[in-house]
CSV table of C-alpha atoms in Angstrom, one decimal:
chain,number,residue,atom,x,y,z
A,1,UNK,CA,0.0,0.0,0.0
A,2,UNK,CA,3.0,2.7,1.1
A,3,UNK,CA,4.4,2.3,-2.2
A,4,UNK,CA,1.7,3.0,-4.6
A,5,UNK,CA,1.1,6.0,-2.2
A,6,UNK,CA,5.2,7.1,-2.6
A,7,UNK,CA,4.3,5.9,-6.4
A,8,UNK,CA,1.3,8.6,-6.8
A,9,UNK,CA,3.0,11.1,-4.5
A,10,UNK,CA,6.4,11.2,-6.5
A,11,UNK,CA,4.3,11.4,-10.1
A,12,UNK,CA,1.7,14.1,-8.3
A,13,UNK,CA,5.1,16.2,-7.5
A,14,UNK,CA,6.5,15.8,-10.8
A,15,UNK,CA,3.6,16.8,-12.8
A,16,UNK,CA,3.4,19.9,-9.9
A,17,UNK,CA,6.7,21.1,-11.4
A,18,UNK,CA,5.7,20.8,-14.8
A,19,UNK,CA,2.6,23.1,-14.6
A,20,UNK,CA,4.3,25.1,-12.8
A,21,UNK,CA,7.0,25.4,-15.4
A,22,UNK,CA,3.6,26.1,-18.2
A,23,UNK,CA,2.0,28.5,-16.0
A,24,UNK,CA,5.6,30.6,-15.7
A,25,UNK,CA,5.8,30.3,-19.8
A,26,UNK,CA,2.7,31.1,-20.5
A,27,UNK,CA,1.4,33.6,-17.9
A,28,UNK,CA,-1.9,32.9,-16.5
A,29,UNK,CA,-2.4,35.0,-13.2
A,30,UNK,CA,-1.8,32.8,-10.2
A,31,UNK,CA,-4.7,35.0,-8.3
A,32,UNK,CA,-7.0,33.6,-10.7
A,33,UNK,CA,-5.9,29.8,-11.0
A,34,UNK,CA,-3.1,27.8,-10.4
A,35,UNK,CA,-2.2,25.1,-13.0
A,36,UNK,CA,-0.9,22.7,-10.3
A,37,UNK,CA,-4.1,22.2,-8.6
A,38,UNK,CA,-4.8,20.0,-11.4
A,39,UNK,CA,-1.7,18.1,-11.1
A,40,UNK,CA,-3.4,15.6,-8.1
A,41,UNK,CA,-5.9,14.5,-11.1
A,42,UNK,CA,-3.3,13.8,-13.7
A,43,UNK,CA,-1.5,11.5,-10.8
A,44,UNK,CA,-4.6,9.7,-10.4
A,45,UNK,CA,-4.9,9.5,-14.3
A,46,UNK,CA,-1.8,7.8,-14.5
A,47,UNK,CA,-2.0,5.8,-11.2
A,48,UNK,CA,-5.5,4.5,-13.6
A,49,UNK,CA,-3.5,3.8,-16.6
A,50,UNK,CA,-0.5,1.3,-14.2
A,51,UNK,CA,-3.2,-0.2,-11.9
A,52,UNK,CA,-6.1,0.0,-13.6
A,53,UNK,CA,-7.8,-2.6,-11.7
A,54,UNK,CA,-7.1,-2.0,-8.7
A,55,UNK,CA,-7.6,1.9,-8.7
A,56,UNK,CA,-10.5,3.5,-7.8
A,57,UNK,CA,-11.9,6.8,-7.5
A,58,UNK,CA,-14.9,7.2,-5.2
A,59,UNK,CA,-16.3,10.5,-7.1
A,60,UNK,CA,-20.3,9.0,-7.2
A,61,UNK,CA,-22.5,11.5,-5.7
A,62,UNK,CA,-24.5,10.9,-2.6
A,63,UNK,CA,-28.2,11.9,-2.6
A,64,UNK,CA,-28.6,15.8,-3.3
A,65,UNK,CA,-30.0,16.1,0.5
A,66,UNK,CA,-26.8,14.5,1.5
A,67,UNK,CA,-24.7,16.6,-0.7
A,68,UNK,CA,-26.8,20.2,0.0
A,69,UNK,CA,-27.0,19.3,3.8
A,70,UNK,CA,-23.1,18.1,4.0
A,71,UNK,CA,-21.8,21.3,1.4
A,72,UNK,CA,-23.6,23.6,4.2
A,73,UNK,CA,-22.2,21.9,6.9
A,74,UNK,CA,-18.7,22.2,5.1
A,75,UNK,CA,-19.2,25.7,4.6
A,76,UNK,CA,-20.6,26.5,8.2
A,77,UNK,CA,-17.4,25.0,9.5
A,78,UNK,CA,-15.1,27.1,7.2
A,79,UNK,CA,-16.9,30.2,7.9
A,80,UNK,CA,-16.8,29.7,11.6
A,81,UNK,CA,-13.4,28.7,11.4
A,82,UNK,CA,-12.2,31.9,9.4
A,83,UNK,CA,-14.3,34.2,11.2
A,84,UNK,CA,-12.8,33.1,14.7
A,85,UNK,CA,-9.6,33.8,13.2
A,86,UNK,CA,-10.7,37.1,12.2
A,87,UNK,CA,-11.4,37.7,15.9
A,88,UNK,CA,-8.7,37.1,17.4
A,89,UNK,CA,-6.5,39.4,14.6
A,90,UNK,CA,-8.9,42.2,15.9
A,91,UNK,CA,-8.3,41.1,19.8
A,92,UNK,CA,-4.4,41.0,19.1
A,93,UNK,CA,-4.4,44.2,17.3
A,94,UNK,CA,-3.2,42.6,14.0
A,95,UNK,CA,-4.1,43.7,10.1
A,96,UNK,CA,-6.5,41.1,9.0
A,97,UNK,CA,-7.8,42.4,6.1
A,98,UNK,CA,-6.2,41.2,2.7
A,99,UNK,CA,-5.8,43.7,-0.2
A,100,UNK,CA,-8.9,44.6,-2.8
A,101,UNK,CA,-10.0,41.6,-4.6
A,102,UNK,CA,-7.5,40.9,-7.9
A,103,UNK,CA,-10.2,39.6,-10.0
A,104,UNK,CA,-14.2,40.1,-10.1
A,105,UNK,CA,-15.6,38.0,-6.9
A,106,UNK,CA,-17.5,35.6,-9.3
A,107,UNK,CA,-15.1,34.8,-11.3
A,108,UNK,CA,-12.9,33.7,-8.8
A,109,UNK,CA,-15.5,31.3,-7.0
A,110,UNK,CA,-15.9,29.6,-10.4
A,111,UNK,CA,-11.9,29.3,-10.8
A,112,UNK,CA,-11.8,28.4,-7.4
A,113,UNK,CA,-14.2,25.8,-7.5
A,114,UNK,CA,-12.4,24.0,-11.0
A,115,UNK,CA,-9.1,24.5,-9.4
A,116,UNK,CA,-10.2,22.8,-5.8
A,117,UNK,CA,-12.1,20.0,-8.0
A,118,UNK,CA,-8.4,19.0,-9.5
A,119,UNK,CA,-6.6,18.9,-6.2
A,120,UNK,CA,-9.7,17.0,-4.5
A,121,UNK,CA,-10.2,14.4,-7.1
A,122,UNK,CA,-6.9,13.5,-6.0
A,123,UNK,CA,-6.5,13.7,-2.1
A,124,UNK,CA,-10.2,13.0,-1.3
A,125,UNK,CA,-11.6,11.1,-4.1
A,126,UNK,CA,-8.7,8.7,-5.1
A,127,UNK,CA,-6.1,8.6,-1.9
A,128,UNK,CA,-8.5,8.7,1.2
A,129,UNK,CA,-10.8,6.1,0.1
A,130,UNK,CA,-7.7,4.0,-0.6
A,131,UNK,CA,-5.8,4.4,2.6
A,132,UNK,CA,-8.8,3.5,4.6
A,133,UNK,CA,-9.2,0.5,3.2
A,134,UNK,CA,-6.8,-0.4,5.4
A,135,UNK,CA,-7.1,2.5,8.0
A,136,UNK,CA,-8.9,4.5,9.6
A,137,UNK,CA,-11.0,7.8,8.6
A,138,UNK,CA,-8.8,9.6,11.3
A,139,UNK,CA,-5.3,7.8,10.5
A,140,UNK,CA,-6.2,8.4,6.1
A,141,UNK,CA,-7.2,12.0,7.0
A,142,UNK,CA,-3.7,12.6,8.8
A,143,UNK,CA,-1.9,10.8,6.3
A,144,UNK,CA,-3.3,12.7,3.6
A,145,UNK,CA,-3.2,16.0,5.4
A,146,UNK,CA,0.6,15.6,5.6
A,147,UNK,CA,1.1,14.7,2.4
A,148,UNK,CA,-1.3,17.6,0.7
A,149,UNK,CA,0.4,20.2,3.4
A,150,UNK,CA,4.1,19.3,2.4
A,151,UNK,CA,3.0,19.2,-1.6
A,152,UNK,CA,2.7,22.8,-1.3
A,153,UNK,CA,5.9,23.0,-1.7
A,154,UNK,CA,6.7,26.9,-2.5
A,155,UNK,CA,6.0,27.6,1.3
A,156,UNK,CA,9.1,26.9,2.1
A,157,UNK,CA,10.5,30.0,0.5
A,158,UNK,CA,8.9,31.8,3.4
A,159,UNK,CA,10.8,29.0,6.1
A,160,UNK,CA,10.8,26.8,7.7
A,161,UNK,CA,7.8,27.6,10.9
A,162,UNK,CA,5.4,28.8,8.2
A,163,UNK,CA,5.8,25.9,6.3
A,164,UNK,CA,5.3,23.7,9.0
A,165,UNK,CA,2.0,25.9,10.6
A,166,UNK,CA,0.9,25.9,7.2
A,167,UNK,CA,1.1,21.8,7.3
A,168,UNK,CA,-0.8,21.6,10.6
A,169,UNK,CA,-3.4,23.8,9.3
A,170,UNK,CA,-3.4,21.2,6.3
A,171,UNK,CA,-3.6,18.6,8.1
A,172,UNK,CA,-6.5,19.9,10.7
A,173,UNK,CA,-8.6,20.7,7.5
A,174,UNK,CA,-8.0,17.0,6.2
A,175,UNK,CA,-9.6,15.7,9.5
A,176,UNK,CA,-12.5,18.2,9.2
A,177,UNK,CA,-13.0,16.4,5.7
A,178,UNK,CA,-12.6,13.2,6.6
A,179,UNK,CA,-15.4,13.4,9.2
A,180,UNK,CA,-17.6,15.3,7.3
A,181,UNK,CA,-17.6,13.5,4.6
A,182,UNK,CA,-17.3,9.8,6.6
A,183,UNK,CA,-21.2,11.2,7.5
A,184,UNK,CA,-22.0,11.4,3.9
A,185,UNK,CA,-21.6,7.5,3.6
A,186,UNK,CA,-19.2,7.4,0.6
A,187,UNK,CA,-16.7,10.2,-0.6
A,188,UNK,CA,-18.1,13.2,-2.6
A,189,UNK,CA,-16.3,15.2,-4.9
A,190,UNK,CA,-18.6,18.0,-4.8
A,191,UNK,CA,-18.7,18.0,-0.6
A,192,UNK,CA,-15.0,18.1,-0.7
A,193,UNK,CA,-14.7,20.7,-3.8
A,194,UNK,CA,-17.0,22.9,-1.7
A,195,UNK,CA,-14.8,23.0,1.6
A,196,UNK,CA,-11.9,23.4,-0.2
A,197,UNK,CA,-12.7,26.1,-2.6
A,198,UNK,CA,-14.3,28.0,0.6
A,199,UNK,CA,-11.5,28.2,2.7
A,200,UNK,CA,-9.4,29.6,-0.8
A,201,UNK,CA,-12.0,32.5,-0.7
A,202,UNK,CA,-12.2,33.1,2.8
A,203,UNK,CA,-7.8,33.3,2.8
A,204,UNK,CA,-8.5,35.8,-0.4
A,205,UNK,CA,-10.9,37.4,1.4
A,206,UNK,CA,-9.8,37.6,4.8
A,207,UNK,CA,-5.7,37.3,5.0
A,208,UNK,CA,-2.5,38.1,4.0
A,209,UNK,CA,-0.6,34.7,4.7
A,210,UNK,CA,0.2,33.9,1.2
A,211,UNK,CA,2.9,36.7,1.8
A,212,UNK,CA,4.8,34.9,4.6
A,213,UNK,CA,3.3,36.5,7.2
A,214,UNK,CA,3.5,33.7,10.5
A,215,UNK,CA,1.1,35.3,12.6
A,216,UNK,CA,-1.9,34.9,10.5
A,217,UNK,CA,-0.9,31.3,9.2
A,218,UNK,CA,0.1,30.4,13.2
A,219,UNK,CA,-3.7,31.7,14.2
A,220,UNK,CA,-5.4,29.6,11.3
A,221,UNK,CA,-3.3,26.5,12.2
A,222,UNK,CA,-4.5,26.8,15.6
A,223,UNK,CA,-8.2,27.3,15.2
A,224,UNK,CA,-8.0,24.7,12.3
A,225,UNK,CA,-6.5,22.4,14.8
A,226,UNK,CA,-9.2,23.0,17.3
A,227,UNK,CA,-11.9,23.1,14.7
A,228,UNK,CA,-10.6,19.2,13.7
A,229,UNK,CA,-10.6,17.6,17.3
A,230,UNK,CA,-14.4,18.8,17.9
A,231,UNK,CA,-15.4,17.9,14.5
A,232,UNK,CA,-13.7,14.6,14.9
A,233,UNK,CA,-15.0,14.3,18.5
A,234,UNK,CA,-18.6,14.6,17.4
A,235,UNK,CA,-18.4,12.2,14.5
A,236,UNK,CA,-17.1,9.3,16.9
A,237,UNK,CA,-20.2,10.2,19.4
A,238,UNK,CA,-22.4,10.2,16.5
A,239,UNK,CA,-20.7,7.0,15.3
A,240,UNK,CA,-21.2,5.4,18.8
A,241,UNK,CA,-25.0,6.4,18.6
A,242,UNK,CA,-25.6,4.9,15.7
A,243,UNK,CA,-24.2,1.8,16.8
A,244,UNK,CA,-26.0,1.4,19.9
A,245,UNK,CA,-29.5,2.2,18.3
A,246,UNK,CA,-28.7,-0.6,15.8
A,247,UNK,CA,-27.6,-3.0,18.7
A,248,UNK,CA,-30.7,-2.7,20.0
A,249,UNK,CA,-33.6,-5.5,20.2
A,250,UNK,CA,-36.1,-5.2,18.0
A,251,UNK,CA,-39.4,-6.6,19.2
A,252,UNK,CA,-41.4,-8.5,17.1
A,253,UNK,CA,-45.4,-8.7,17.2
């Protein structure tokens, strides 16, 4: 299992460098989409093409109720989340507020969305479900946290402590995910596309980490961290509910 992981890690990175490399040459704003959030889908497409029998992407769509219920949920979280964060800028005395809006707001929730969709058909749709064949939601959601947080790479340019708040935040949004959508009965793309694509507006929106600034990434990795052990928290009490009603006797006649 750990080595087709390494295996669609090491081609996810490689194809990262090369849209990178396309996006320098041929100029497309990276405040209006970055080509490397698509390069998680072209790792699954190749991990299809070596094992296709064995590789599957758990994309199917729940019930709409699930998904429209689930995609508010997702988005109640986020915008909790954020505007707790917001907060405590304003108690701390910090600048919170990012710069004017590079592009028309509209514009960039539909970018947002198709870039989110490529990096999510790959993390949740296609790794997740795979590690927890053999895991649990908690352990895949960790596991892939770590890995997505470290694939963004280019944070290591502003060192070494923002890179690694930046990972925990990663890796706190991976177990909000993975709960959520472990209550939605199978893996959604469009659940997952949602909560990612949120949090990318709310950080356009809201902060000014992308320029290396630690405070605002150390306050987001904390309250993301939070966030992820009450989310997970209620899951397993739900879980353990739903258990105990089914264990129950059901009397006949």
């Amino acid at each position: 299992m750990f080595l087709r992981v390494v295996v669609f890690y090491l081609i996810t990175m490689t194809f990262s460098g090369l849209l990178n490399a396309l996006q320098s040459a041929t100029g497309p704003s990276t405040d209006l989409i970055q080509l490397v959030q698509f390069a998680p889908a072209l790792g699954v497409g190749v991990m299809y093409l070596l094992f296709r029998r064995t590789t599957r992407v758990a994309a199917r769509f729940t019930p709409a109720p699930v998904v429209v219920g689930r995609g508010i949920l997702m988005i109640g979280i986020v915008t909790a989340a954020m505007l707790v964060s917001v907060l405590v800028h304003v108690v701390a005395g910090q600048t919170w507020r990012a710069e004017s809006l590079p592009f028309p707001f509209g514009v960039l929730v539909i970018t947002m969305l198709i870039g989110a969709a490529g990096e999510e058909l790959g993390w949740r749709a296609y790794l997740q479900p795979y590690l927890q064949t053999r895991f649990s939601v908690l352990r895949s959601s960790l596991i892939v946290g770590l890995l997505w947080g470290f694939w963004h790479i280019g944070g290591f340019a502003n060192g070494i402590v923002f890179m690694l708040l930046f990972v925990v935040m990663a890796t706190s949004m991976s177990v909000v995910m993975g709960a959520v959508l472990a209550g939605a009965r199978r893996t959604n793309l469009v659940i997952a596309t949602v909560m990612h694509a949120a949090v990318n507006l709310w950080l356009i929106l809201l902060f000014t980490e992308e320029k290396g600034n630690v405070f605002p990434i150390a306050v987001l990795a904390v309250v993301w961290a939070i966030t992820a052990y009450v989310v997970h928290s209620v899951q397993v009490r739900r879980s353990v509910v739903v258990q105990n009603r089914s264990a129950r006797p059901v009397r006949l006649g």
